[in-house]
Coordinates of C-alpha atoms and ligand atoms in Angstrom, one line a residue:
M1 CA 25.9 11.6 19.5
K2 CA 24.8 8.1 18.5
K3 CA 26.5 6.9 15.3
Y4 CA 25.1 4.4 12.8
D5 CA 26.3 2.7 9.6
V6 CA 22.8 3.0 8.2
V7 CA 19.7 5.0 9.2
V8 CA 16.4 4.3 7.5
I9 CA 13.7 6.9 7.6
G10 CA 10.2 5.4 7.4
S11 CA 9.2 1.9 8.6
G12 CA 6.9 0.8 5.7
P13 CA 7.7 -2.4 3.7
G14 CA 10.5 -0.5 2.0
G15 CA 12.1 0.8 5.1
Y16 CA 11.8 -2.1 7.5
V17 CA 12.9 -4.6 4.9
A18 CA 15.9 -2.4 4.1
A19 CA 16.8 -2.2 7.8
I20 CA 16.6 -6.0 8.3
R21 CA 18.8 -6.7 5.2
C22 CA 21.3 -4.1 6.3
A23 CA 21.5 -5.7 9.8
Q24 CA 21.8 -9.2 8.3
L25 CA 24.8 -7.8 6.3
G26 CA 26.5 -6.7 9.5
K27 CA 25.6 -3.0 9.6
K28 CA 24.6 -1.0 12.8
V29 CA 21.2 0.2 11.9
A30 CA 18.5 2.6 13.2
I31 CA 15.0 3.1 11.8
I32 CA 13.0 6.3 12.4
E33 CA 9.2 6.2 12.3
K34 CA 7.0 9.2 13.1
Y35 CA 4.0 7.1 14.2
D36 CA 4.1 4.9 17.2
T37 CA 3.5 1.7 15.3
L38 CA 5.8 0.3 12.6
G39 CA 4.8 -1.1 9.2
G40 CA 3.9 2.1 7.3
T41 CA 0.9 2.6 5.1
C42 CA 0.9 -1.1 4.1
A43 CA 0.5 -2.6 7.5
N44 CA -1.5 0.2 9.2
V45 CA -3.8 1.8 6.6
G46 CA -3.2 -0.1 3.3
C47 CA -2.6 -3.6 2.1
I48 CA -3.3 -5.4 5.4
P49 CA -6.5 -3.7 6.7
S50 CA -8.0 -3.5 3.2
K51 CA -7.4 -7.3 2.7
A52 CA -8.9 -8.0 6.1
L53 CA -12.1 -6.2 5.3
L54 CA -12.1 -7.7 1.8
D55 CA -12.0 -11.2 3.3
S56 CA -14.7 -10.5 5.8
S57 CA -17.1 -8.9 3.3
E58 CA -16.4 -11.7 0.8
H59 CA -17.5 -14.3 3.5
F60 CA -20.7 -12.4 4.0
H61 CA -21.4 -12.1 0.3
N62 CA -20.8 -15.8 -0.2
A63 CA -23.1 -16.6 2.7
E64 CA -25.8 -14.4 1.2
T65 CA -25.5 -15.5 -2.4
K66 CA -23.8 -18.9 -2.6
F67 CA -24.4 -20.9 0.5
E68 CA -27.9 -21.9 -0.5
A69 CA -26.6 -23.5 -3.7
H70 CA -24.1 -25.4 -1.6
G71 CA -27.0 -26.8 0.4
I72 CA -26.2 -24.7 3.5
G73 CA -29.2 -22.9 5.0
L74 CA -28.9 -19.8 7.1
S75 CA -31.4 -17.7 8.9
N76 CA -31.0 -14.2 10.4
L77 CA -27.8 -13.6 8.4
K78 CA -26.5 -10.1 9.4
V79 CA -23.4 -8.0 9.4
D80 CA -21.9 -7.0 12.7
F81 CA -19.9 -4.2 11.2
K82 CA -18.4 -3.1 14.5
Q83 CA -17.0 -6.6 14.9
M84 CA -15.8 -6.7 11.3
V85 CA -13.8 -3.5 11.8
A86 CA -12.6 -4.7 15.2
R87 CA -11.2 -7.9 13.6
K88 CA -9.5 -5.8 11.0
D89 CA -7.9 -3.7 13.8
D90 CA -6.7 -6.9 15.5
V91 CA -5.1 -8.1 12.2
V92 CA -3.3 -4.8 12.0
K93 CA -2.2 -4.9 15.6
G94 CA -0.7 -8.4 15.1
T95 CA 1.1 -7.3 11.9
V96 CA 2.7 -4.2 13.3
A97 CA 3.7 -6.1 16.4
G98 CA 5.4 -8.6 14.1
V99 CA 7.4 -5.8 12.5
S100 CA 8.5 -4.6 16.0
Y101 CA 9.5 -8.1 16.9
L102 CA 11.7 -8.3 13.7
M103 CA 13.4 -5.0 14.6
G104 CA 14.3 -6.4 18.0
K105 CA 15.4 -9.8 16.6
N106 CA 17.8 -8.0 14.2
K107 CA 19.1 -5.6 16.8
I108 CA 17.8 -2.5 15.0
D109 CA 17.3 0.6 17.1
V110 CA 13.8 1.9 16.6
L111 CA 13.5 5.7 17.1
Q112 CA 10.0 7.1 17.3
G113 CA 9.8 10.6 15.8
V114 CA 9.9 12.7 12.7
G115 CA 13.3 12.3 11.0
S116 CA 14.6 15.5 9.4
F117 CA 18.0 16.0 7.8
K118 CA 20.3 18.6 9.6
N119 CA 22.9 18.0 6.9
A120 CA 23.9 15.0 4.7
T121 CA 25.1 12.9 7.6
Q122 CA 23.2 14.1 10.6
I123 CA 19.4 13.6 11.2
V124 CA 17.3 15.2 13.9
V125 CA 14.6 12.9 15.4
T126 CA 11.7 14.8 16.9
P127 CA 9.6 12.4 19.0
D128 CA 5.9 13.0 20.0
K129 CA 7.0 13.4 23.6
G130 CA 10.4 14.5 24.8
D131 CA 13.4 16.3 23.3
P132 CA 14.7 16.1 19.7
E133 CA 17.8 14.0 19.3
T134 CA 20.5 14.3 16.6
I135 CA 22.1 11.1 15.3
E136 CA 25.0 10.6 12.9
T137 CA 25.0 8.2 10.0
E138 CA 27.3 7.1 7.2
K139 CA 24.4 6.1 4.8
T140 CA 20.7 7.0 4.9
I141 CA 17.8 5.3 3.2
I142 CA 14.8 7.4 2.7
A143 CA 11.6 5.3 2.7
T144 CA 8.9 7.9 3.6
G145 CA 6.2 6.5 1.3
S146 CA 3.2 8.3 -0.1
K147 CA 0.0 10.1 0.8
P148 CA -3.4 10.2 -1.1
S149 CA -3.6 12.8 -3.9
S150 CA -6.6 15.1 -4.4
L151 CA -7.9 17.0 -7.4
P152 CA -7.7 20.7 -8.0
G153 CA -10.3 22.6 -6.0
I154 CA -11.4 19.6 -3.9
E155 CA -10.6 19.6 -0.2
I156 CA -10.5 16.2 1.5
D157 CA -12.3 17.0 4.7
K158 CA -11.9 13.3 6.0
K159 CA -15.6 13.4 7.1
R160 CA -17.6 13.1 3.9
I161 CA -14.9 13.5 1.3
I162 CA -12.6 10.8 2.4
T163 CA -9.4 8.8 1.6
S164 CA -8.8 5.1 1.9
T165 CA -7.7 5.7 5.5
E166 CA -11.1 6.9 6.6
A167 CA -12.9 4.4 4.3
L168 CA -11.2 1.6 6.4
N169 CA -12.6 3.1 9.6
L170 CA -16.2 4.1 8.9
T171 CA -18.5 3.7 11.9
G172 CA -21.4 2.3 9.8
I173 CA -22.2 0.9 6.4
P174 CA -23.0 3.8 4.0
K175 CA -26.1 3.7 1.9
K176 CA -24.4 5.3 -1.1
L177 CA -20.7 5.7 -1.8
I178 CA -19.1 7.5 -4.7
L179 CA -15.6 6.4 -5.9
I180 CA -13.7 9.2 -7.5
G181 CA -11.3 7.0 -9.7
G182 CA -11.9 3.5 -11.0
G183 CA -8.4 2.3 -10.0
V184 CA -7.1 -0.1 -7.4
I185 CA -8.1 1.6 -4.2
G186 CA -11.6 2.5 -5.4
L187 CA -12.4 -0.9 -6.7
E188 CA -11.1 -2.8 -3.7
L189 CA -12.7 -0.7 -1.1
G190 CA -15.8 -0.3 -3.2
S191 CA -16.1 -4.1 -3.3
V192 CA -16.0 -4.2 0.5
Y193 CA -19.0 -1.9 0.8
A194 CA -20.9 -3.2 -2.3
R195 CA -20.9 -6.7 -0.7
L196 CA -22.3 -5.2 2.5
G197 CA -25.1 -3.5 0.6
T198 CA -23.8 0.0 -0.3
E199 CA -24.8 1.4 -3.6
I200 CA -21.5 2.2 -5.4
T201 CA -21.0 4.7 -8.1
V202 CA -17.7 4.9 -9.9
I203 CA -16.7 8.1 -11.7
E204 CA -13.7 7.5 -13.8
Y205 CA -11.8 9.9 -16.2
M206 CA -10.6 7.2 -18.6
D207 CA -12.8 5.1 -20.9
S208 CA -12.1 2.0 -18.9
I209 CA -11.4 1.0 -15.3
I210 CA -7.9 -0.2 -14.2
A211 CA -6.8 1.5 -17.4
T212 CA -3.1 0.8 -17.1
M213 CA -3.6 -3.0 -17.1
D214 CA -4.4 -5.2 -20.2
K215 CA -7.7 -3.8 -21.5
S216 CA -9.4 -7.3 -21.4
L217 CA -9.0 -7.4 -17.6
G218 CA -10.8 -4.1 -17.0
K219 CA -13.6 -5.2 -19.3
E220 CA -14.2 -8.4 -17.5
L221 CA -13.8 -6.8 -14.0
Q222 CA -16.4 -4.2 -14.9
R223 CA -18.8 -6.9 -16.1
T224 CA -18.4 -8.8 -12.8
L225 CA -18.5 -5.8 -10.5
K226 CA -21.8 -4.8 -12.1
K227 CA -23.2 -8.0 -10.8
I228 CA -22.7 -6.8 -7.2
G229 CA -24.3 -3.5 -8.0
F230 CA -21.4 -1.2 -9.1
K231 CA -22.6 1.6 -11.4
F232 CA -20.0 2.9 -13.7
N233 CA -19.6 6.4 -15.2
L234 CA -16.5 6.2 -17.5
S235 CA -15.1 9.1 -19.5
H236 CA -16.2 11.4 -16.7
K237 CA -13.9 14.0 -15.4
V238 CA -14.6 14.9 -11.8
T239 CA -14.5 18.7 -11.3
G240 CA -15.6 19.3 -7.8
A241 CA -16.9 17.8 -4.6
V242 CA -18.7 19.6 -1.7
T243 CA -20.4 18.4 1.4
K244 CA -24.1 19.0 1.7
G245 CA -25.9 18.2 5.0
N246 CA -25.0 14.6 5.9
G247 CA -23.7 13.8 2.4
V248 CA -21.7 15.0 -0.5
V249 CA -22.3 16.2 -4.1
V250 CA -19.7 15.4 -6.7
S251 CA -19.7 17.3 -10.0
A252 CA -18.2 16.0 -13.2
K253 CA -18.1 16.6 -17.0
N254 CA -19.3 13.7 -19.0
K255 CA -18.1 12.5 -22.4
K256 CA -20.1 15.2 -24.2
G257 CA -18.7 17.9 -21.9
E258 CA -22.0 18.3 -20.1
A259 CA -22.0 19.0 -16.3
V260 CA -23.5 16.2 -14.3
E261 CA -23.9 15.7 -10.5
F262 CA -23.9 12.7 -8.2
E263 CA -25.0 12.5 -4.6
A264 CA -24.0 10.1 -1.8
D265 CA -23.2 9.7 1.9
Y266 CA -19.5 9.8 1.2
C267 CA -17.1 10.1 -1.7
L268 CA -13.8 8.2 -1.7
M269 CA -11.0 10.1 -3.3
A270 CA -8.9 7.5 -5.1
V271 CA -7.1 9.3 -7.9
G272 CA -3.6 8.1 -7.0
R273 CA -1.0 8.8 -4.4
K274 CA 1.8 11.3 -4.2
P275 CA 5.3 10.9 -2.7
Y276 CA 5.6 12.1 0.9
T277 CA 8.6 14.2 1.8
D278 CA 7.1 16.8 4.2
G279 CA 9.3 17.6 7.2
L280 CA 12.2 15.6 5.9
G281 CA 14.4 18.6 5.5
L282 CA 15.7 17.4 2.1
E283 CA 17.0 20.9 1.4
N284 CA 19.4 20.7 4.3
A285 CA 21.1 17.7 2.8
G286 CA 20.8 19.0 -0.8
V287 CA 18.7 16.1 -2.0
E288 CA 16.8 16.8 -5.2
V289 CA 13.2 15.9 -6.1
D290 CA 11.7 15.8 -9.6
K291 CA 8.7 17.8 -11.0
R292 CA 6.2 15.4 -9.4
G293 CA 7.9 15.6 -6.0
M294 CA 9.5 12.1 -6.3
I295 CA 13.0 11.9 -4.9
A296 CA 15.2 11.6 -8.0
T297 CA 17.6 8.6 -7.9
N298 CA 20.0 6.9 -10.3
D299 CA 19.9 3.2 -11.2
Q300 CA 21.4 2.3 -7.9
L301 CA 18.6 4.2 -6.1
E302 CA 21.1 6.7 -4.8
T303 CA 20.1 10.3 -4.8
N304 CA 22.2 13.2 -6.1
V305 CA 23.9 13.2 -2.7
A306 CA 26.4 10.3 -2.2
G307 CA 25.4 8.0 0.6
I308 CA 21.7 9.0 0.6
Y309 CA 19.4 6.5 -1.1
A310 CA 15.6 6.4 -1.6
I311 CA 13.2 3.5 -2.1
G312 CA 9.5 2.6 -2.4
D313 CA 6.6 5.0 -3.0
V314 CA 8.8 8.1 -2.6
V315 CA 10.7 7.2 -5.9
K316 CA 9.5 6.4 -9.4
G317 CA 7.8 3.2 -10.3
A318 CA 4.7 1.2 -9.2
M319 CA 3.5 2.2 -5.7
L320 CA 3.4 -1.4 -4.4
A321 CA 4.6 -2.9 -1.2
H322 CA 6.5 -5.7 -2.9
K323 CA 8.3 -3.2 -5.2
A324 CA 9.3 -1.2 -2.1
E325 CA 10.6 -4.4 -0.4
E326 CA 12.7 -5.4 -3.4
E327 CA 14.2 -1.9 -3.5
G328 CA 15.0 -2.2 0.3
V329 CA 17.0 -5.4 -0.3
F330 CA 18.6 -3.9 -3.4
V331 CA 19.9 -0.8 -1.6
A332 CA 21.1 -2.8 1.4
E333 CA 23.1 -5.2 -0.8
S334 CA 24.4 -2.3 -3.0
I335 CA 25.7 -0.6 0.2
V336 CA 27.9 -3.6 1.1
G337 CA 29.2 -3.8 -2.5
Q338 CA 27.1 -6.6 -3.8
K339 CA 25.6 -6.4 -7.3
P340 CA 21.8 -7.0 -6.9
H341 CA 19.3 -6.6 -9.7
I342 CA 15.6 -5.8 -9.9
N343 CA 13.6 -6.6 -13.1
Y344 CA 11.0 -3.9 -13.0
N345 CA 9.2 -5.5 -15.9
L346 CA 8.4 -8.5 -13.7
I347 CA 6.8 -6.8 -10.7
P348 CA 3.4 -8.3 -10.6
G349 CA 0.3 -6.1 -10.1
V350 CA -2.7 -7.5 -8.2
I351 CA -6.2 -6.2 -7.4
Y352 CA -8.0 -8.0 -4.6
T353 CA -11.5 -7.8 -5.9
W354 CA -13.4 -11.0 -6.5
P355 CA -12.6 -12.3 -9.0
E356 CA -9.0 -11.2 -8.3
V357 CA -7.0 -9.5 -11.1
A358 CA -3.3 -10.2 -11.5
A359 CA -0.7 -9.5 -14.2
V360 CA 3.0 -9.5 -15.0
G361 CA 4.9 -8.4 -18.0
Q362 CA 3.6 -6.6 -21.0
T363 CA 0.0 -6.0 -22.0
E364 CA -1.4 -6.6 -25.4
E365 CA -1.7 -2.8 -25.9
Q366 CA 2.0 -2.3 -25.0
L367 CA 3.1 -5.1 -27.4
K368 CA 1.0 -3.6 -30.2
E369 CA 2.4 -0.1 -29.6
A370 CA 6.0 -1.5 -29.6
G371 CA 5.3 -3.4 -32.8
I372 CA 6.3 -6.7 -31.3
A373 CA 4.8 -9.7 -33.1
Y374 CA 3.0 -11.9 -30.5
K375 CA 0.6 -14.7 -30.1
S376 CA -2.0 -15.2 -27.5
G377 CA -3.6 -18.1 -25.7
S378 CA -6.5 -17.8 -23.2
F379 CA -8.6 -20.1 -21.1
Q380 CA -12.0 -19.2 -19.4
F381 CA -12.5 -20.4 -15.9
R382 CA -16.0 -21.5 -16.8
A383 CA -14.3 -24.5 -18.5
S384 CA -12.3 -25.4 -15.4
G385 CA -13.6 -28.3 -13.2
R386 CA -12.1 -26.7 -10.1
A387 CA -13.8 -23.4 -10.8
R388 CA -17.1 -25.2 -11.4
A389 CA -16.7 -27.0 -8.0
S390 CA -16.3 -23.7 -6.2
M391 CA -18.8 -21.7 -8.3
D392 CA -16.1 -19.3 -9.5
L393 CA -16.9 -19.2 -13.2
D394 CA -16.0 -15.6 -14.1
G395 CA -12.7 -14.7 -15.6
F396 CA -9.9 -16.1 -17.7
V397 CA -6.1 -16.5 -18.0
K398 CA -4.4 -15.0 -21.0
I399 CA -0.8 -15.6 -22.0
L400 CA 1.1 -13.5 -24.5
A401 CA 4.2 -15.0 -26.1
D402 CA 6.6 -13.9 -28.8
K403 CA 5.4 -15.0 -32.2
E404 CA 8.8 -16.4 -33.3
T405 CA 10.5 -17.6 -30.1
D406 CA 7.5 -18.5 -28.0
E407 CA 9.0 -16.6 -25.0
I408 CA 6.3 -15.5 -22.6
L409 CA 6.0 -11.7 -22.7
G410 CA 3.0 -11.2 -20.4
V411 CA 0.6 -13.2 -18.2
H412 CA -2.8 -11.6 -17.4
M413 CA -5.5 -13.2 -15.3
I414 CA -8.8 -12.4 -13.7
G415 CA -10.3 -15.2 -11.7
P416 CA -10.3 -17.1 -8.4
R417 CA -6.9 -16.9 -6.5
A418 CA -5.3 -15.0 -9.4
A419 CA -3.3 -13.1 -6.8
D420 CA -1.5 -16.2 -5.7
M421 CA -1.4 -17.8 -9.1
I422 CA 0.5 -15.0 -10.8
A423 CA 3.6 -16.2 -9.1
E424 CA 3.8 -19.0 -11.7
G425 CA 3.9 -16.3 -14.4
V426 CA 6.7 -14.4 -12.6
V427 CA 8.8 -17.5 -12.1
A428 CA 8.3 -18.5 -15.8
M429 CA 9.2 -15.1 -17.0
E430 CA 12.2 -14.7 -14.7
Y431 CA 13.6 -17.9 -16.3
R432 CA 12.5 -16.7 -19.7
A433 CA 10.3 -19.7 -20.2
S434 CA 8.4 -20.3 -23.4
A435 CA 4.7 -20.9 -23.5
E436 CA 5.4 -24.5 -24.4
D437 CA 7.5 -24.9 -21.2
I438 CA 4.4 -24.0 -19.1
A439 CA 2.2 -26.2 -21.3
R440 CA 4.5 -29.2 -20.7
F441 CA 4.8 -28.8 -16.9
C442 CA 2.4 -31.0 -14.9
H443 CA -0.3 -29.0 -13.1
A444 CA -2.2 -30.7 -10.3
H445 CA -5.9 -31.6 -11.0
P446 CA -8.3 -30.1 -10.2
T447 CA -6.7 -26.7 -9.5
F448 CA -7.2 -23.2 -10.8
T449 CA -3.6 -23.4 -12.1
E450 CA -4.7 -25.7 -14.8
A451 CA -6.1 -22.6 -16.5
I452 CA -2.5 -21.3 -16.8
K453 CA -1.4 -24.5 -18.5
E454 CA -4.4 -24.4 -20.9
A455 CA -3.7 -20.8 -21.8
A456 CA -0.1 -21.7 -22.5
L457 CA -1.3 -24.6 -24.7
G458 CA -3.6 -22.1 -26.4
C459 CA -0.6 -20.2 -27.6
T460 CA -0.1 -23.0 -30.1
A461 CA -3.0 -23.4 -32.5
D462 CA -5.2 -26.4 -31.7
R463 CA -3.2 -27.5 -28.6
A464 CA -5.7 -26.5 -25.8
I465 CA -7.3 -29.7 -24.4
H466 CA -10.3 -28.4 -22.5
A467 CA -11.2 -25.3 -24.5
Ligands
FAD501 P1 5.0 3.5 3.4 O1 4.4 2.2 3.6 O2 4.1 4.6 3.1 O3 5.8 3.9 4.7 C1 6.4 5.1 4.9 C2 6.6 5.4 6.4 O4 7.4 6.5 6.6 C3 5.3 5.7 7.1 O5 5.1 4.9 8.2 C4 5.4 7.1 7.5 O6 4.8 7.5 8.8 C5 6.9 7.2 7.7 N1 7.5 8.6 7.5 C6 7.2 9.5 6.6 N2 8.0 10.6 6.8 C7 8.7 10.4 7.9 C8 9.7 11.1 8.6 N3 10.1 12.3 8.1 N4 10.2 10.6 9.7 C9 9.8 9.4 10.2 N5 8.9 8.6 9.5 C10 8.4 9.1 8.4 N6 0.4 -2.4 -2.2 C11 0.5 -3.7 -2.5 O7 1.6 -4.1 -3.0 N7 -0.5 -4.6 -2.2 C12 -1.7 -4.2 -1.7 O8 -2.6 -5.0 -1.5 C13 -1.8 -2.8 -1.4 N8 -3.0 -2.3 -0.9 C14 -3.1 -1.0 -0.5 C15 -4.3 -0.6 0.0 C16 -4.4 0.8 0.4 C17 -5.7 1.3 0.9 C18 -3.3 1.7 0.2 C19 -3.4 3.1 0.6 C20 -2.1 1.2 -0.3 C21 -2.0 -0.1 -0.7 N9 -0.8 -0.6 -1.3 C22 -0.7 -1.9 -1.6 C23 0.3 0.3 -1.5 C24 1.4 0.1 -0.4 O9 0.8 0.3 0.8 C25 2.6 1.0 -0.6 O10 3.1 0.8 -1.9 C26 3.7 0.7 0.4 O11 3.2 0.8 1.7 C27 4.9 1.6 0.1 O12 5.9 1.3 1.1 P2 6.9 2.4 1.5 O13 7.8 1.6 2.5 O14 7.5 3.0 0.4 O15 6.1 3.5 2.3
NAD502 P1 -4.9 4.5 -9.3 O1 -3.8 5.1 -10.1 O2 -4.9 3.0 -9.3 O3 -6.3 4.9 -9.9 C1 -6.6 6.3 -10.0 C2 -7.8 6.4 -11.0 O4 -8.3 7.7 -10.9 C3 -7.3 6.3 -12.4 O5 -8.1 5.3 -13.1 C4 -7.5 7.7 -13.0 O6 -7.8 7.7 -14.4 C5 -8.6 8.2 -12.2 N1 -8.7 9.7 -12.2 C6 -7.7 10.6 -12.1 N2 -8.2 11.9 -12.2 C7 -9.6 11.8 -12.3 C8 -10.7 12.7 -12.4 N3 -10.5 14.0 -12.4 N4 -11.9 12.2 -12.5 C9 -12.2 10.9 -12.4 N5 -11.2 10.0 -12.4 C10 -9.9 10.4 -12.3 O7 -4.8 5.1 -7.9 P2 -5.4 4.6 -6.5 O8 -6.6 3.7 -6.7 O9 -5.7 5.9 -5.7 O10 -4.2 3.8 -5.8 C11 -3.0 4.5 -5.5 C12 -1.9 3.6 -5.4 O11 -2.0 2.7 -4.3 C13 -1.7 2.8 -6.7 O12 -0.5 3.3 -7.3 C14 -1.6 1.4 -6.3 O13 -0.4 0.8 -6.8 C15 -1.5 1.4 -4.8 N6 -2.5 0.3 -4.3 C16 -2.2 -1.0 -4.6 C17 -3.1 -2.0 -4.3 C18 -2.8 -3.4 -4.7 O14 -1.7 -3.7 -5.0 N7 -3.8 -4.3 -4.6 C19 -4.2 -1.7 -3.5 C20 -4.5 -0.3 -3.2 C21 -3.6 0.7 -3.6

């Protein structure tokens, strides 16, 4: 029987990063993946393919709506959707090949198959072809990720009632698409199709979209998405969805409690994701899950069974690739006796619509609820020279700082390249910077980052220069 120091189950951003860090720290490592490509949800059917289609559709949208103003004439502009999807597939292929390369480079054994605990130290790997193999390990890291959730009584048939996975692989551009849920997945994939001409209808239970983020971001995002044709039905609880001919009918209860119906070619179920532990044989190892099916861990991300850890989407916290990666490194370093640390308050959240949305730290609503006295400075992109040059006038940066100490408590932005710019907020907050610190750093001109400096200046009355 093959013996390892560490076996990682699942090769998403949590699992493969954990495997690499364990190998770097001198451990003999194997990684088990049930699919024949590595990289998990993120690389195969999540972050990477969605961003590839977002980029392609944004190019088309710009060509259609902005090029003329730039003095660029186009005739016969059209979408070759097949090519758009093929390019996305190539991006995925390259990314998953990169993960395989990294496994080889770090001398990590890759075992294709479903990993299932036989007991706390032995795992059976059942490949697609060939016989199951049992391996022995000292430590195990469970990184089996998540799957899309549904709603009671709604069966995802993957044909008309679809998840993000099918939405990334449609064979044509739908005329009408319903998004069940106005969260991250719905709004990103809805943006792809809205830009290509699909009529998008959002049905959202809460009274705002992206409801867990600072309220001001959802309001501005809704305003900008309306401009590309999104129709919003907030405070609507979806109660059912059925296929009808070549389409789908979604039923919901509106704010007044009245039954309403919506029809479209497809409906995308985007009401969250649930931890995935099917086939893992947790019961054979005695590993406990909580009420929501998440693997329960302590602060060291160790389960109730010594030597078995869990990370990423399968444990509590934000279901984000970079959170999973941080946890992968954290567990690897803990295993060798180091004292790593993750600041969960400073995991940035990003939505890759256009304008992009990005945030770190506490929202205004959270500060109010906690009774923390704060001040706020904000800056609109329409006052930025860089944003005027690129015709990206929507959005703003908002910085929240402690009223007394000026320490930054939250950075919230919606605007061009917010996804990349949020890193400045993370660095500032990791070093417990004050708003004045950011206001005094030199920011290159003309850049979108000047909006961050101006928002920081705005935390002190009458200090903003360009607002
Ligand atoms: P996963 O990436 O889900 O990987 C788990 C792996 O384990 C899978 O490959 C699975 O096949 C394997 N596995 C499961 N059970 C077994 C078993 N028993 N044996 C062997 N293998 C097994 N996050 C971001 O931060 N940024 C984004 O832009 C972003 N975009 C997204 C877009 C979409 C459409 C979706 C669906 C998600 C997106 N996410 C994004 C979320 C991100 O994909 C997840 O948070 C991340 O992939 C979680 O990583 P993980 O390692 O925990 O699990
Ligand atoms: P989400 O939690 O972002 O949004 C789900 C939405 O569905 C919520 O707004 C919720 O109020 C709504 N909802 C729930 N029940 C409903 C009902 N009965 N009727 C109408 N609306 C209802 O979930 P998601 O969009 O499915 O994304 C899943 C996960 O994937 C997220 O946790 C996210 O972190 C991750 N993800 C991240 C990115 C990114 O980082 N850019 C991109 C895609 C996905």
